[in-house]
mmCIF file of C-alpha atoms in Angstrom:
data_model
loop_
_atom_site.group_PDB
_atom_site.id
_atom_site.type_symbol
_atom_site.label_atom_id
_atom_site.label_comp_id
_atom_site.label_asym_id
_atom_site.label_seq_id
_atom_site.Cartn_x
_atom_site.Cartn_y
_atom_site.Cartn_z
ATOM 1 C CA MET A 1 -10.121 2.186 -3.698
ATOM 2 C CA ALA A 2 -6.714 3.214 -5.050
ATOM 3 C CA ALA A 3 -5.641 1.972 -8.485
ATOM 4 C CA LYS A 4 -3.724 -1.319 -8.314
ATOM 5 C CA LYS A 5 -0.119 -1.201 -9.546
ATOM 6 C CA ILE A 6 1.224 -3.791 -12.231
ATOM 7 C CA ILE A 7 5.069 -4.102 -11.814
ATOM 8 C CA PRO A 8 7.287 -6.189 -13.948
ATOM 9 C CA CYS A 9 10.471 -7.415 -12.293
ATOM 10 C CA LEU A 10 13.936 -7.452 -13.990
ATOM 11 C CA ASP A 11 15.865 -10.022 -12.200
ATOM 12 C CA ILE A 12 19.681 -9.234 -13.185
ATOM 13 C CA LYS A 13 22.435 -11.636 -13.231
ATOM 14 C CA ASP A 14 25.750 -10.902 -14.971
ATOM 15 C CA GLY A 15 24.158 -7.860 -16.668
ATOM 16 C CA LYS A 16 21.290 -9.859 -18.330
ATOM 17 C CA VAL A 17 17.775 -10.286 -17.354
ATOM 18 C CA VAL A 18 17.288 -13.808 -16.134
ATOM 19 C CA LYS A 19 14.416 -16.012 -14.982
ATOM 20 C CA GLY A 20 14.243 -19.352 -13.357
ATOM 21 C CA VAL A 21 11.829 -21.538 -11.122
ATOM 22 C CA LYS A 22 11.942 -21.482 -7.448
ATOM 23 C CA PHE A 23 15.142 -19.549 -7.773
ATOM 24 C CA GLN A 24 16.821 -22.474 -9.547
ATOM 25 C CA ASP A 25 17.685 -23.112 -13.289
ATOM 26 C CA VAL A 26 18.306 -19.504 -14.094
ATOM 27 C CA LYS A 27 18.333 -18.637 -17.756
ATOM 28 C CA ASP A 28 19.129 -15.537 -19.687
ATOM 29 C CA ILE A 29 16.149 -13.446 -21.310
ATOM 30 C CA ALA A 30 17.140 -10.080 -22.585
ATOM 31 C CA SER A 31 18.886 -6.827 -22.177
ATOM 32 C CA PRO A 32 17.929 -5.003 -19.142
ATOM 33 C CA ALA A 33 17.677 -1.581 -20.701
ATOM 34 C CA ASP A 34 15.543 -2.817 -23.828
ATOM 35 C CA LEU A 35 13.161 -4.637 -21.804
ATOM 36 C CA ALA A 36 12.810 -1.757 -19.199
ATOM 37 C CA LYS A 37 12.153 0.607 -22.103
ATOM 38 C CA TYR A 38 9.383 -1.768 -23.412
ATOM 39 C CA TYR A 39 7.628 -1.860 -20.101
ATOM 40 C CA SER A 40 7.900 1.544 -19.605
ATOM 41 C CA ASN A 41 6.221 2.395 -22.981
ATOM 42 C CA ASN A 42 3.747 -0.385 -22.477
ATOM 43 C CA GLY A 43 1.652 0.488 -19.397
ATOM 44 C CA ALA A 44 3.818 -0.729 -16.418
ATOM 45 C CA ASP A 45 3.221 1.454 -13.418
ATOM 46 C CA GLU A 46 6.525 0.823 -11.863
ATOM 47 C CA LEU A 47 9.594 -1.398 -12.362
ATOM 48 C CA VAL A 48 11.616 -3.448 -10.148
ATOM 49 C CA PHE A 49 15.361 -4.133 -10.698
ATOM 50 C CA TYR A 50 17.034 -6.852 -8.666
ATOM 51 C CA ASP A 51 20.745 -7.858 -8.996
ATOM 52 C CA ILE A 52 19.887 -11.495 -7.850
ATOM 53 C CA THR A 53 23.586 -12.452 -7.065
ATOM 54 C CA ALA A 54 24.977 -9.435 -5.640
ATOM 55 C CA SER A 55 24.455 -10.593 -1.929
ATOM 56 C CA SER A 56 25.492 -14.093 -2.468
ATOM 57 C CA ASP A 57 28.619 -12.885 -4.540
ATOM 58 C CA GLY A 58 29.521 -10.492 -1.809
ATOM 59 C CA ARG A 59 29.643 -7.547 -4.122
ATOM 60 C CA LYS A 60 27.810 -4.325 -5.018
ATOM 61 C CA ILE A 61 25.098 -3.769 -7.487
ATOM 62 C CA PHE A 62 25.852 -3.259 -11.232
ATOM 63 C CA ALA A 63 25.683 0.526 -11.300
ATOM 64 C CA ASP A 64 26.389 0.663 -15.185
ATOM 65 C CA VAL A 65 23.510 -1.627 -15.810
ATOM 66 C CA LEU A 66 21.374 0.327 -13.450
ATOM 67 C CA ASN A 67 22.191 3.628 -15.279
ATOM 68 C CA GLN A 68 21.253 2.135 -18.617
ATOM 69 C CA VAL A 69 17.892 1.167 -17.353
ATOM 70 C CA VAL A 70 17.229 4.520 -15.743
ATOM 71 C CA SER A 71 17.914 6.274 -19.047
ATOM 72 C CA ASN A 72 15.315 4.223 -20.817
ATOM 73 C CA ILE A 73 12.374 4.685 -18.578
ATOM 74 C CA SER A 74 9.897 7.131 -17.448
ATOM 75 C CA ILE A 75 8.246 5.310 -14.491
ATOM 76 C CA PRO A 76 9.244 4.919 -10.926
ATOM 77 C CA LEU A 77 12.174 2.289 -10.439
ATOM 78 C CA THR A 78 12.740 0.054 -7.255
ATOM 79 C CA VAL A 79 16.245 -1.231 -6.976
ATOM 80 C CA GLY A 80 17.708 -4.006 -4.845
ATOM 81 C CA GLY A 81 20.609 -6.374 -4.595
ATOM 82 C CA GLY A 82 23.739 -6.092 -2.590
ATOM 83 C CA VAL A 83 22.458 -3.196 -0.598
ATOM 84 C CA SER A 84 23.786 -3.539 2.952
ATOM 85 C CA THR A 85 24.888 0.038 4.058
ATOM 86 C CA LEU A 86 23.605 3.717 3.929
ATOM 87 C CA ASP A 87 26.401 4.210 1.312
ATOM 88 C CA ASP A 88 24.809 1.720 -0.862
ATOM 89 C CA PHE A 89 21.538 3.467 -0.636
ATOM 90 C CA GLU A 90 23.179 6.602 -1.450
ATOM 91 C CA THR A 91 24.707 5.074 -4.654
ATOM 92 C CA VAL A 92 21.308 3.424 -5.669
ATOM 93 C CA ILE A 93 19.390 6.677 -5.242
ATOM 94 C CA ALA A 94 22.140 8.770 -6.862
ATOM 95 C CA ASN A 95 21.889 6.316 -9.955
ATOM 96 C CA GLY A 96 18.348 7.008 -10.401
ATOM 97 C CA ALA A 97 16.245 4.595 -8.269
ATOM 98 C CA SER A 98 13.031 5.929 -6.824
ATOM 99 C CA LYS A 99 13.035 3.279 -3.999
ATOM 100 C CA VAL A 100 15.548 1.070 -2.660
ATOM 101 C CA SER A 101 14.700 -2.640 -1.835
ATOM 102 C CA ILE A 102 16.597 -4.619 0.920
ATOM 103 C CA THR A 103 16.501 -8.239 1.790
ATOM 104 C CA THR A 104 19.646 -9.840 3.009
ATOM 105 C CA GLY A 105 21.148 -6.517 4.149
ATOM 106 C CA ALA A 106 18.162 -5.919 6.457
ATOM 107 C CA LEU A 107 18.416 -9.535 7.850
ATOM 108 C CA LYS A 108 21.939 -9.161 8.794
ATOM 109 C CA ASN A 109 21.536 -5.524 10.134
ATOM 110 C CA PRO A 110 17.983 -4.713 10.887
ATOM 111 C CA GLN A 111 19.129 -1.204 11.994
ATOM 112 C CA LEU A 112 19.770 -0.342 8.541
ATOM 113 C CA ILE A 113 16.033 -0.020 7.918
ATOM 114 C CA ALA A 114 15.651 2.522 10.685
ATOM 115 C CA ASP A 115 18.705 4.451 9.669
ATOM 116 C CA ALA A 116 17.753 4.559 5.905
ATOM 117 C CA ALA A 117 14.188 5.580 6.834
ATOM 118 C CA LYS A 118 15.503 8.374 8.983
ATOM 119 C CA LYS A 119 17.848 9.616 6.345
ATOM 120 C CA TYR A 120 15.763 9.076 3.122
ATOM 121 C CA GLY A 121 12.222 8.720 4.262
ATOM 122 C CA SER A 122 10.224 5.465 4.744
ATOM 123 C CA ASP A 123 8.753 6.027 1.258
ATOM 124 C CA LYS A 124 12.214 5.200 -0.052
ATOM 125 C CA VAL A 125 12.793 2.019 1.956
ATOM 126 C CA VAL A 126 11.176 -1.282 0.535
ATOM 127 C CA LEU A 127 11.534 -4.451 2.682
ATOM 128 C CA ALA A 128 11.678 -7.518 0.391
ATOM 129 C CA VAL A 129 11.154 -10.925 1.984
ATOM 130 C CA ASP A 130 11.736 -14.236 0.169
ATOM 131 C CA VAL A 131 9.536 -16.766 1.898
ATOM 132 C CA MET A 132 9.262 -20.420 1.715
ATOM 133 C CA ARG A 133 7.374 -22.988 3.726
ATOM 134 C CA VAL A 134 9.516 -25.083 6.136
ATOM 135 C CA ASP A 135 7.563 -27.608 7.967
ATOM 136 C CA GLY A 136 4.412 -25.621 7.497
ATOM 137 C CA ILE A 137 5.944 -22.417 8.646
ATOM 138 C CA PHE A 138 6.531 -19.286 6.658
ATOM 139 C CA ARG A 139 10.194 -18.803 6.719
ATOM 140 C CA VAL A 140 12.398 -16.054 5.581
ATOM 141 C CA PHE A 141 15.487 -16.939 3.397
ATOM 142 C CA LEU A 142 18.352 -14.752 2.441
ATOM 143 C CA LYS A 143 21.023 -14.602 -0.224
ATOM 144 C CA GLY A 144 18.525 -15.167 -3.030
ATOM 145 C CA GLY A 145 16.866 -17.880 -1.445
ATOM 146 C CA ARG A 146 19.911 -19.869 -0.696
ATOM 147 C CA GLU A 147 19.870 -19.569 3.081
ATOM 148 C CA ASP A 148 17.148 -19.928 5.880
ATOM 149 C CA SER A 149 17.337 -17.135 8.218
ATOM 150 C CA GLY A 150 15.335 -19.177 10.882
ATOM 151 C CA LEU A 151 12.961 -16.239 11.170
ATOM 152 C CA GLU A 152 9.166 -16.637 10.640
ATOM 153 C CA MET A 153 7.850 -14.334 8.286
ATOM 154 C CA THR A 154 5.086 -12.292 10.269
ATOM 155 C CA GLN A 155 7.680 -11.825 13.090
ATOM 156 C CA TRP A 156 10.135 -10.220 10.733
ATOM 157 C CA ILE A 157 7.953 -8.114 8.613
ATOM 158 C CA LYS A 158 6.316 -6.627 11.752
ATOM 159 C CA GLN A 159 9.808 -5.750 12.957
ATOM 160 C CA GLY A 160 10.693 -4.218 9.507
ATOM 161 C CA GLU A 161 7.559 -2.116 9.658
ATOM 162 C CA ALA A 162 8.274 -0.933 13.251
ATOM 163 C CA LEU A 163 11.789 -0.056 12.105
ATOM 164 C CA GLY A 164 10.526 2.241 9.336
ATOM 165 C CA ALA A 165 9.955 0.228 6.112
ATOM 166 C CA GLY A 166 7.468 2.017 4.050
ATOM 167 C CA GLU A 167 6.439 -0.855 1.525
ATOM 168 C CA LEU A 168 6.862 -4.718 1.752
ATOM 169 C CA VAL A 169 7.448 -7.205 -1.055
ATOM 170 C CA VAL A 170 6.270 -10.608 -0.353
ATOM 171 C CA ASN A 171 8.041 -12.948 -2.691
ATOM 172 C CA SER A 172 6.949 -16.667 -2.277
ATOM 173 C CA ILE A 173 9.787 -19.041 -3.351
ATOM 174 C CA ASP A 174 7.297 -21.918 -3.280
ATOM 175 C CA THR A 175 5.269 -20.443 -6.426
ATOM 176 C CA ASP A 176 8.241 -18.487 -7.951
ATOM 177 C CA GLY A 177 8.176 -19.174 -11.774
ATOM 178 C CA VAL A 178 5.521 -22.061 -11.373
ATOM 179 C CA LYS A 179 2.886 -20.004 -13.131
ATOM 180 C CA GLN A 180 -0.017 -21.435 -10.988
ATOM 181 C CA GLY A 181 -1.189 -18.370 -9.193
ATOM 182 C CA PHE A 182 -0.106 -16.037 -6.359
ATOM 183 C CA ASP A 183 0.449 -17.549 -2.921
ATOM 184 C CA LEU A 184 -2.706 -16.336 -1.346
ATOM 185 C CA PRO A 185 -2.352 -17.856 2.113
ATOM 186 C CA MET A 186 1.123 -16.494 2.494
ATOM 187 C CA LEU A 187 -0.009 -12.923 1.365
ATOM 188 C CA GLU A 188 -3.081 -13.127 3.429
ATOM 189 C CA ALA A 189 -0.910 -13.785 6.468
ATOM 190 C CA ALA A 190 1.516 -10.945 5.543
ATOM 191 C CA ARG A 191 -1.462 -8.671 5.111
ATOM 192 C CA ASN A 192 -2.820 -9.428 8.399
ATOM 193 C CA ALA A 193 0.416 -8.663 10.161
ATOM 194 C CA VAL A 194 1.295 -5.200 8.743
ATOM 195 C CA LYS A 195 -0.374 -2.023 7.566
ATOM 196 C CA ILE A 196 2.220 -0.916 4.910
ATOM 197 C CA PRO A 197 1.413 -1.417 1.311
ATOM 198 C CA ILE A 198 2.319 -4.960 0.066
ATOM 199 C CA ILE A 199 3.526 -6.081 -3.458
ATOM 200 C CA ALA A 200 2.677 -9.602 -4.076
ATOM 201 C CA SER A 201 5.271 -11.538 -5.905
ATOM 202 C CA GLY A 202 5.695 -15.068 -7.257
ATOM 203 C CA GLY A 203 3.414 -17.415 -9.248
ATOM 204 C CA ALA A 204 1.378 -15.356 -11.749
ATOM 205 C CA GLY A 205 0.823 -17.440 -14.912
ATOM 206 C CA CYS A 206 -2.224 -15.880 -16.559
ATOM 207 C CA ILE A 207 -4.377 -12.854 -16.307
ATOM 208 C CA GLU A 208 -6.953 -14.742 -14.220
ATOM 209 C CA ASP A 209 -4.405 -14.921 -11.458
ATOM 210 C CA PHE A 210 -4.098 -11.128 -11.094
ATOM 211 C CA ILE A 211 -7.872 -11.111 -11.052
ATOM 212 C CA GLU A 212 -8.000 -13.669 -8.289
ATOM 213 C CA LEU A 213 -5.339 -11.786 -6.278
ATOM 214 C CA PHE A 214 -7.090 -8.404 -6.190
ATOM 215 C CA THR A 215 -10.481 -10.010 -5.776
ATOM 216 C CA LYS A 216 -9.660 -12.295 -2.857
ATOM 217 C CA LEU A 217 -7.101 -10.077 -1.317
ATOM 218 C CA PRO A 218 -8.440 -6.474 -2.184
ATOM 219 C CA ASP A 219 -6.000 -4.859 0.355
ATOM 220 C CA ILE A 220 -3.015 -5.929 -1.572
ATOM 221 C CA GLU A 221 -1.968 -2.781 -3.338
ATOM 222 C CA SER A 222 0.378 -4.253 -6.048
ATOM 223 C CA ALA A 223 1.298 -7.274 -8.101
ATOM 224 C CA LEU A 224 4.749 -7.948 -9.509
ATOM 225 C CA ALA A 225 5.753 -10.584 -12.006
ATOM 226 C CA ALA A 226 8.397 -11.614 -14.485
ATOM 227 C CA SER A 227 8.008 -14.645 -16.567
ATOM 228 C CA VAL A 228 4.461 -13.902 -17.935
ATOM 229 C CA PHE A 229 5.434 -10.448 -18.874
ATOM 230 C CA HIS A 230 8.969 -11.464 -20.180
ATOM 231 C CA PHE A 231 7.537 -14.300 -22.586
ATOM 232 C CA GLY A 232 4.541 -12.389 -23.569
ATOM 233 C CA THR A 233 2.103 -14.771 -21.889
ATOM 234 C CA VAL A 234 0.395 -11.704 -20.384
ATOM 235 C CA LYS A 235 0.682 -8.163 -21.910
ATOM 236 C CA ILE A 236 0.153 -5.407 -19.423
ATOM 237 C CA PRO A 237 -2.502 -3.424 -21.471
ATOM 238 C CA GLU A 238 -4.565 -6.487 -21.966
ATOM 239 C CA LEU A 239 -4.258 -7.395 -18.168
ATOM 240 C CA LYS A 240 -5.282 -3.802 -17.205
ATOM 241 C CA GLN A 241 -8.423 -3.998 -19.425
ATOM 242 C CA ALA A 242 -9.330 -7.368 -17.949
ATOM 243 C CA LEU A 243 -8.920 -6.041 -14.307
ATOM 244 C CA LEU A 244 -11.118 -2.900 -15.239
ATOM 245 C CA ASN A 245 -13.865 -5.383 -16.612
ATOM 246 C CA ALA A 246 -13.551 -7.201 -13.508
ATOM 247 C CA GLY A 247 -14.333 -3.963 -11.377
ATOM 248 C CA ILE A 248 -10.695 -3.637 -10.224
ATOM 249 C CA SER A 249 -9.085 -0.178 -10.359
ATOM 250 C CA VAL A 250 -6.078 0.470 -12.508
ATOM 251 C CA THR A 251 -4.457 3.348 -14.237
ATOM 252 C CA LEU A 252 -4.405 3.137 -18.046
ATOM 253 C CA ALA A 253 -1.512 4.568 -20.064
#
């Protein structure tokens, strides 16, 4: 079995790393460049950079902040926020991103997935979905969780995979920042719907939550988290050692 990846997430707003609960009550935490450097030096396998208000504000990504992050790390970086055209893909990749994450841009123009995959390769295209239960249905939201797309999750991710997305981030709005564990039913539904690698996001509160994720859903490739890493509740070297002790393969720094 391939080594599982541990991925910190930098949610960027107004040039600062922020975190909220269920996408609400967002508060400043730290400098993106400083935090990125810390994670790069302390065992993170990859890093995700989300400009969380670019789409809702109708603007492009903070290229200057992205450049500062890239110059401070030596691990792969996925970047998202405000990506709605092939030109945006070009800008993000030219500024050092390893992969590009699309959410609202893909929902508004699904052909963007296919066009980007054709031009840059599927391995560069990450489809991110923000999902919340609405009347018991896994519904996909856009604009940073502010607007219901009306689409059911499995319907949308199957379409995304068919169009050429090479990786999927499933972020549970229901569990985001709550720190009570990953949304296993949602992730299982996603895993059963597509074959591309899945990054689980939303809900991690302790080391045991990561162990539970990879034990109960061994086909999930990666785990993404923010609060538990930002506030030091979970330290990545200790997390990886605990995963190894539980028989789960990881890569040690």
